[in-house]
Coordinates of N, CA and C in Angstrom, one line a residue:
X29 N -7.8 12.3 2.2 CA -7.0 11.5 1.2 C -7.9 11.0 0.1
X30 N -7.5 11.0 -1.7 CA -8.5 10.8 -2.1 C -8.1 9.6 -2.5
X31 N -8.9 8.6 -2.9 CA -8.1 7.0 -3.1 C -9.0 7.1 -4.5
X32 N -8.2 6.5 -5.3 CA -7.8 6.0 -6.8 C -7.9 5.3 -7.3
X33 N -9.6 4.5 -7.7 CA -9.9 3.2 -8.0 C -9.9 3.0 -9.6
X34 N -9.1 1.8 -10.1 CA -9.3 1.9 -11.5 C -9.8 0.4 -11.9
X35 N -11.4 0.8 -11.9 CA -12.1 -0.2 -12.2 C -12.3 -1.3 -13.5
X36 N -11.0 -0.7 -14.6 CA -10.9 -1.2 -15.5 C -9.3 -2.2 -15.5
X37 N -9.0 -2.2 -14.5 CA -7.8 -2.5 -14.2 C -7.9 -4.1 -13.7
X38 N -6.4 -4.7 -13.9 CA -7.0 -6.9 -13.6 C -6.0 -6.9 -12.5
X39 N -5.4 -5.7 -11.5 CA -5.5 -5.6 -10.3 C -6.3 -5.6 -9.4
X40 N -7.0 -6.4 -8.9 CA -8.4 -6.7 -7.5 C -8.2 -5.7 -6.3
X41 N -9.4 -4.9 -6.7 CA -10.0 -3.3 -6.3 C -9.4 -3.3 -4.4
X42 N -9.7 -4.8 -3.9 CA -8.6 -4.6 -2.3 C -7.4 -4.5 -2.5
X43 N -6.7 -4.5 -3.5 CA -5.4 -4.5 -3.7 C -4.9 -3.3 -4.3
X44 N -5.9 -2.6 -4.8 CA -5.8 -1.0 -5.1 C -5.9 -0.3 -4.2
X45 N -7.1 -0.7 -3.3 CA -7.0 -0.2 -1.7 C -5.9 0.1 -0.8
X46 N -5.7 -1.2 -0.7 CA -4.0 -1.0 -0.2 C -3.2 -0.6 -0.3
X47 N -2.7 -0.8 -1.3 CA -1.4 0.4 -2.3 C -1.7 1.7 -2.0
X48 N -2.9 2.5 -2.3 CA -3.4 3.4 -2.1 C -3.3 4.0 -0.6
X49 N -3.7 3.2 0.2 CA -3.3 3.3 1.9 C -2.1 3.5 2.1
X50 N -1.0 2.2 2.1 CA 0.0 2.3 1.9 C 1.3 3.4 1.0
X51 N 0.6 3.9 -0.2 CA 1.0 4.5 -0.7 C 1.3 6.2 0.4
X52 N 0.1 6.4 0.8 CA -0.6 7.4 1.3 C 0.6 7.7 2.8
X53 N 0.4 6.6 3.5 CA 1.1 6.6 4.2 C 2.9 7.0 4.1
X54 N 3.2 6.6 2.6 CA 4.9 6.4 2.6 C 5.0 8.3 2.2
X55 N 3.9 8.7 1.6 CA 4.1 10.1 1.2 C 3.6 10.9 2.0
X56 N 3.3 10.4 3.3 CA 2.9 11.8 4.5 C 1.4 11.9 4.4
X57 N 1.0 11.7 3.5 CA -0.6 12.1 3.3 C -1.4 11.6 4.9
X58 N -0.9 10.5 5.0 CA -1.2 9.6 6.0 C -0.5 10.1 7.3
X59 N -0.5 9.8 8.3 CA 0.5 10.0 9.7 C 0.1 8.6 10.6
X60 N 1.2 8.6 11.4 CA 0.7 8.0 12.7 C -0.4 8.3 13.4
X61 N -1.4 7.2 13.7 CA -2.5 8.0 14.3 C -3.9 8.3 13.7
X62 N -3.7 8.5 13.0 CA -4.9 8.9 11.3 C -5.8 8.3 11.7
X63 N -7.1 8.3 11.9 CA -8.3 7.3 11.4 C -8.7 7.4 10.3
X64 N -8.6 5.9 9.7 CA -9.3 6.1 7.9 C -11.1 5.3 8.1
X65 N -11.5 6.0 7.1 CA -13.0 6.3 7.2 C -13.6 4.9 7.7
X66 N -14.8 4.5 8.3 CA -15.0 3.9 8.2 C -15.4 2.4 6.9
X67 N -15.6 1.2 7.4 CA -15.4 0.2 6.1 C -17.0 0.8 5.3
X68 N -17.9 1.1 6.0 CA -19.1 1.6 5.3 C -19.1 3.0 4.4
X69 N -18.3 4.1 5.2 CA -17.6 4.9 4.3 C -17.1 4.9 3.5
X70 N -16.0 4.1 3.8 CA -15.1 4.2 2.1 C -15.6 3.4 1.5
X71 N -16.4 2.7 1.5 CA -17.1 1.7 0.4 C -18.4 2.6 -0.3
X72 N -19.2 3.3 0.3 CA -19.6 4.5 0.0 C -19.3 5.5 -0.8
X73 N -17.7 5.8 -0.8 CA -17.0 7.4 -0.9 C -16.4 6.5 -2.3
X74 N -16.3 5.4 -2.7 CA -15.5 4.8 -3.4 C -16.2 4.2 -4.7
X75 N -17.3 3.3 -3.6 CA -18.8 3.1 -5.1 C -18.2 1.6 -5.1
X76 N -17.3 1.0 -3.8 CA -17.5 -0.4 -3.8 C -17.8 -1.3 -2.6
X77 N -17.7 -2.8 -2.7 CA -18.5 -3.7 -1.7 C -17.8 -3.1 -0.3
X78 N -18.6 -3.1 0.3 CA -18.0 -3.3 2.0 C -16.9 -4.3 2.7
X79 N -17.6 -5.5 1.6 CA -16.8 -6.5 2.0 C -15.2 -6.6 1.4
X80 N -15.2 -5.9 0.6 CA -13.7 -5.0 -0.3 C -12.9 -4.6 0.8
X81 N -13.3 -3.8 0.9 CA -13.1 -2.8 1.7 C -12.5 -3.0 3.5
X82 N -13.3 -3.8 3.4 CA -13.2 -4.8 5.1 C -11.8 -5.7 5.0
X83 N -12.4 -6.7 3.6 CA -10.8 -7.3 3.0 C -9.0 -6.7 3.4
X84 N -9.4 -5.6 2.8 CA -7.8 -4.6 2.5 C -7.6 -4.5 4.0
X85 N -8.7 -3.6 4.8 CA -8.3 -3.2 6.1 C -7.8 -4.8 7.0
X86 N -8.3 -5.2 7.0 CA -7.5 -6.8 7.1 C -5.9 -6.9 6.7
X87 N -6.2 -6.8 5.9 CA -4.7 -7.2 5.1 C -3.6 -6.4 5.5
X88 N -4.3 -5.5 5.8 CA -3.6 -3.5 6.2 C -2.9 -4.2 7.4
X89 N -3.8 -4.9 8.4 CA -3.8 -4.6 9.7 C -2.2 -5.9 9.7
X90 N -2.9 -6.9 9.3 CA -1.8 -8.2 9.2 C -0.4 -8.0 8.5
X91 N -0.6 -6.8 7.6 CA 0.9 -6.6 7.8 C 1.5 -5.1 8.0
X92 N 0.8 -5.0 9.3 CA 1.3 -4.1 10.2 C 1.0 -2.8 9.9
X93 N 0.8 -2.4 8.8 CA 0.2 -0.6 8.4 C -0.9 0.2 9.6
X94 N -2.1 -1.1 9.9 CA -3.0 -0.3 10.7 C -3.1 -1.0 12.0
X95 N -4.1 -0.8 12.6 CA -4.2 -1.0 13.9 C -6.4 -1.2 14.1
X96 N -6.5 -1.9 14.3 CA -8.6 -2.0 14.4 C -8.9 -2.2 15.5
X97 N -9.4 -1.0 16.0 CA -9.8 -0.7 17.3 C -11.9 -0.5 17.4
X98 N -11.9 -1.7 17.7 CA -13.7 -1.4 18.1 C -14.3 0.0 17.9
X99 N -13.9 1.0 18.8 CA -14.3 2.5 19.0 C -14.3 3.2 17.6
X100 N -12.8 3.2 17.5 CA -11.9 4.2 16.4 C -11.9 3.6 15.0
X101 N -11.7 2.4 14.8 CA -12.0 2.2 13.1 C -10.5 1.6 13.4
X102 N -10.4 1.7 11.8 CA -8.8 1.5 11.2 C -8.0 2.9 11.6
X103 N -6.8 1.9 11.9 CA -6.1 3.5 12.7 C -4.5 3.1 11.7
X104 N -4.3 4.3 11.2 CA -3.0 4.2 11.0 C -1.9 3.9 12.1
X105 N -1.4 3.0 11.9 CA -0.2 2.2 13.4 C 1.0 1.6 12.9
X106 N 1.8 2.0 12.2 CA 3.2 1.5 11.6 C 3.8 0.2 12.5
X107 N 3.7 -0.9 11.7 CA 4.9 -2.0 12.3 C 6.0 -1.7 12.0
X108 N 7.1 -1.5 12.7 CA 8.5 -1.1 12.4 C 8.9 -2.4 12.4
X109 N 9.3 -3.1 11.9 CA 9.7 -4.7 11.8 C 10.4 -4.8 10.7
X110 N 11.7 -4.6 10.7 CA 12.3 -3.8 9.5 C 12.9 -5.1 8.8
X111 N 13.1 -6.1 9.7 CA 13.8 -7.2 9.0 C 12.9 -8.0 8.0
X112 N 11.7 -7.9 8.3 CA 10.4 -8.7 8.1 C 10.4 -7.6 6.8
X113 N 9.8 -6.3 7.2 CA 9.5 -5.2 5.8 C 10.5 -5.6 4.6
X114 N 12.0 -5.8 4.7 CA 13.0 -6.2 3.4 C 13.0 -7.5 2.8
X115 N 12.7 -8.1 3.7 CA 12.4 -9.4 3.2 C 11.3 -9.9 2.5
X116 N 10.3 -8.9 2.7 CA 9.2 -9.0 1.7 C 9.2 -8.0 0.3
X117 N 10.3 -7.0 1.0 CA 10.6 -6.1 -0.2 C 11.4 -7.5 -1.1
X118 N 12.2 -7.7 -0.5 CA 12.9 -8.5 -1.7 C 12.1 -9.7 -2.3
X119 N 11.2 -10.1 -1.5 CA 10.8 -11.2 -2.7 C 9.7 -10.3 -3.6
X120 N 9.5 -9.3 -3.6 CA 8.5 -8.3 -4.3 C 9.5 -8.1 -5.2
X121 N 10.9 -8.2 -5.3 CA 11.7 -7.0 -6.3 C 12.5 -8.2 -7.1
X122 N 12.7 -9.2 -6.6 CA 13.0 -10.9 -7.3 C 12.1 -10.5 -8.6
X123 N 10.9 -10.8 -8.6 CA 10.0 -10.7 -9.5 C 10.3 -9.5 -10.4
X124 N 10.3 -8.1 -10.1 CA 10.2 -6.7 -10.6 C 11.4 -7.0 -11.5
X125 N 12.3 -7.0 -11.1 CA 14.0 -6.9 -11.4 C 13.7 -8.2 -12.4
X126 N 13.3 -9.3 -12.5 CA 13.2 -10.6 -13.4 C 12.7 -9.9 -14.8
X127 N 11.4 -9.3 -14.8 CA 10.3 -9.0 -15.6 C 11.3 -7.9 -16.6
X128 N 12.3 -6.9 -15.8 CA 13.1 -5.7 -15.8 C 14.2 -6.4 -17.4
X129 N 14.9 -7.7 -16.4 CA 16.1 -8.1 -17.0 C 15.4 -8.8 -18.7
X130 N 14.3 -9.1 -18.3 CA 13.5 -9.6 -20.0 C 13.6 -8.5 -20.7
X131 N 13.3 -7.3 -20.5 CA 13.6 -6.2 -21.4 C 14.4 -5.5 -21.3
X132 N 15.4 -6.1 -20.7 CA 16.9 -5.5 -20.5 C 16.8 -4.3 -20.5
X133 N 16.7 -3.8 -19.1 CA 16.7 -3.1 -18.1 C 17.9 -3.1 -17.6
X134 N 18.8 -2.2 -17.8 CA 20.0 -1.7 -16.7 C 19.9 -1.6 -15.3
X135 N 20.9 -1.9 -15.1 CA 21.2 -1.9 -13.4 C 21.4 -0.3 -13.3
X136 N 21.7 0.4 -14.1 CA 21.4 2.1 -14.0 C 20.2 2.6 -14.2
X137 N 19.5 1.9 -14.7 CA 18.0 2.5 -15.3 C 17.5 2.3 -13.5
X138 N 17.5 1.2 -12.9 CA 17.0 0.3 -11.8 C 17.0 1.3 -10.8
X139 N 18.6 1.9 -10.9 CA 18.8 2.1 -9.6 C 18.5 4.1 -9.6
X140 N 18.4 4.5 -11.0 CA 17.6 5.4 -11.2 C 16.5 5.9 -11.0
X141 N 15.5 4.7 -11.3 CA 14.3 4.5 -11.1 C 13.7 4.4 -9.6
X142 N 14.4 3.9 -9.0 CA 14.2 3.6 -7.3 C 14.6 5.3 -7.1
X143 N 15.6 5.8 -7.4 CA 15.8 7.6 -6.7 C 14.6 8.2 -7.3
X144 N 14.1 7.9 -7.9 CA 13.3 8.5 -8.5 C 11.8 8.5 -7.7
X145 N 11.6 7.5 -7.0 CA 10.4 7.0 -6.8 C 10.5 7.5 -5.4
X146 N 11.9 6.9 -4.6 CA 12.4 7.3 -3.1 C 11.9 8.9 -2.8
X147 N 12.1 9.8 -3.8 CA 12.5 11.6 -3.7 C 11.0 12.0 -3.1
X148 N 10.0 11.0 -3.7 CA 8.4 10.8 -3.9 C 7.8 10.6 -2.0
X149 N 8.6 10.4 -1.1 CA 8.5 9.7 -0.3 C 9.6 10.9 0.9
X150 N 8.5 10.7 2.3 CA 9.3 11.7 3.2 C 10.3 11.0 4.2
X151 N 11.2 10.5 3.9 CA 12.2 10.0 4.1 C 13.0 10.5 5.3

């Protein structure tokens, strides 16, 4: 998987991480099971801190994406916690949908936009 750092960006590079993971995972690239590289590897493979890198997989683990197993590393491990997943979707989309309606943004553009993004994703 190749991860996609844009070091010019005023998104914080663990937060690119994750998206990236996360992303990875929603498009198959990823599976159940996966081991992603070590925190010295991909800080390595990437050209940033360890301690970056250690950050995200944290964050991965706490909401449920991976799984950190002593032996094995970060392991791809899906929380299915579906009530928990929408409810974070929705206060993520409060915001999106606010920012949307400032530039008046249709409720057809919205819901365009989401089929659009969904098709992207092995569903």
């Amino acid at each position: 998987m190749v991860i996609e750092i844009d070091f010019n960006s005023d998104e914080a590079i663990y937060v690119q991480l994750m998206n990236q993971i996360i992303l990875g995972i929603a498009t198959s690239r990823l599976q159940e099971g996966d081991t992603l590289p070590s925190v010295r590897q991909m800080a390595d493979t990437i050209g940033i801190n360890m301690h970056t890198v250690n950050k995200a997989y944290t964050l991965l683990k706490q909401e449920g994406f991976v799984s950190i197993d002593r032996r094995r590393g970060a392991v791809v491990a899906i929380d299915v916690d579906k009530i928990k997943a929408l409810e974070e979707m929705k206060q993520n989309l409060v915001v999106a949908l606010a920012k949307g309606c400032c530039k008046e943004v249709s409720r057809q553009e919205v819901h365009q936009l989401i089929d659009e993004i969904f098709d992207d994703y092995d569903l």
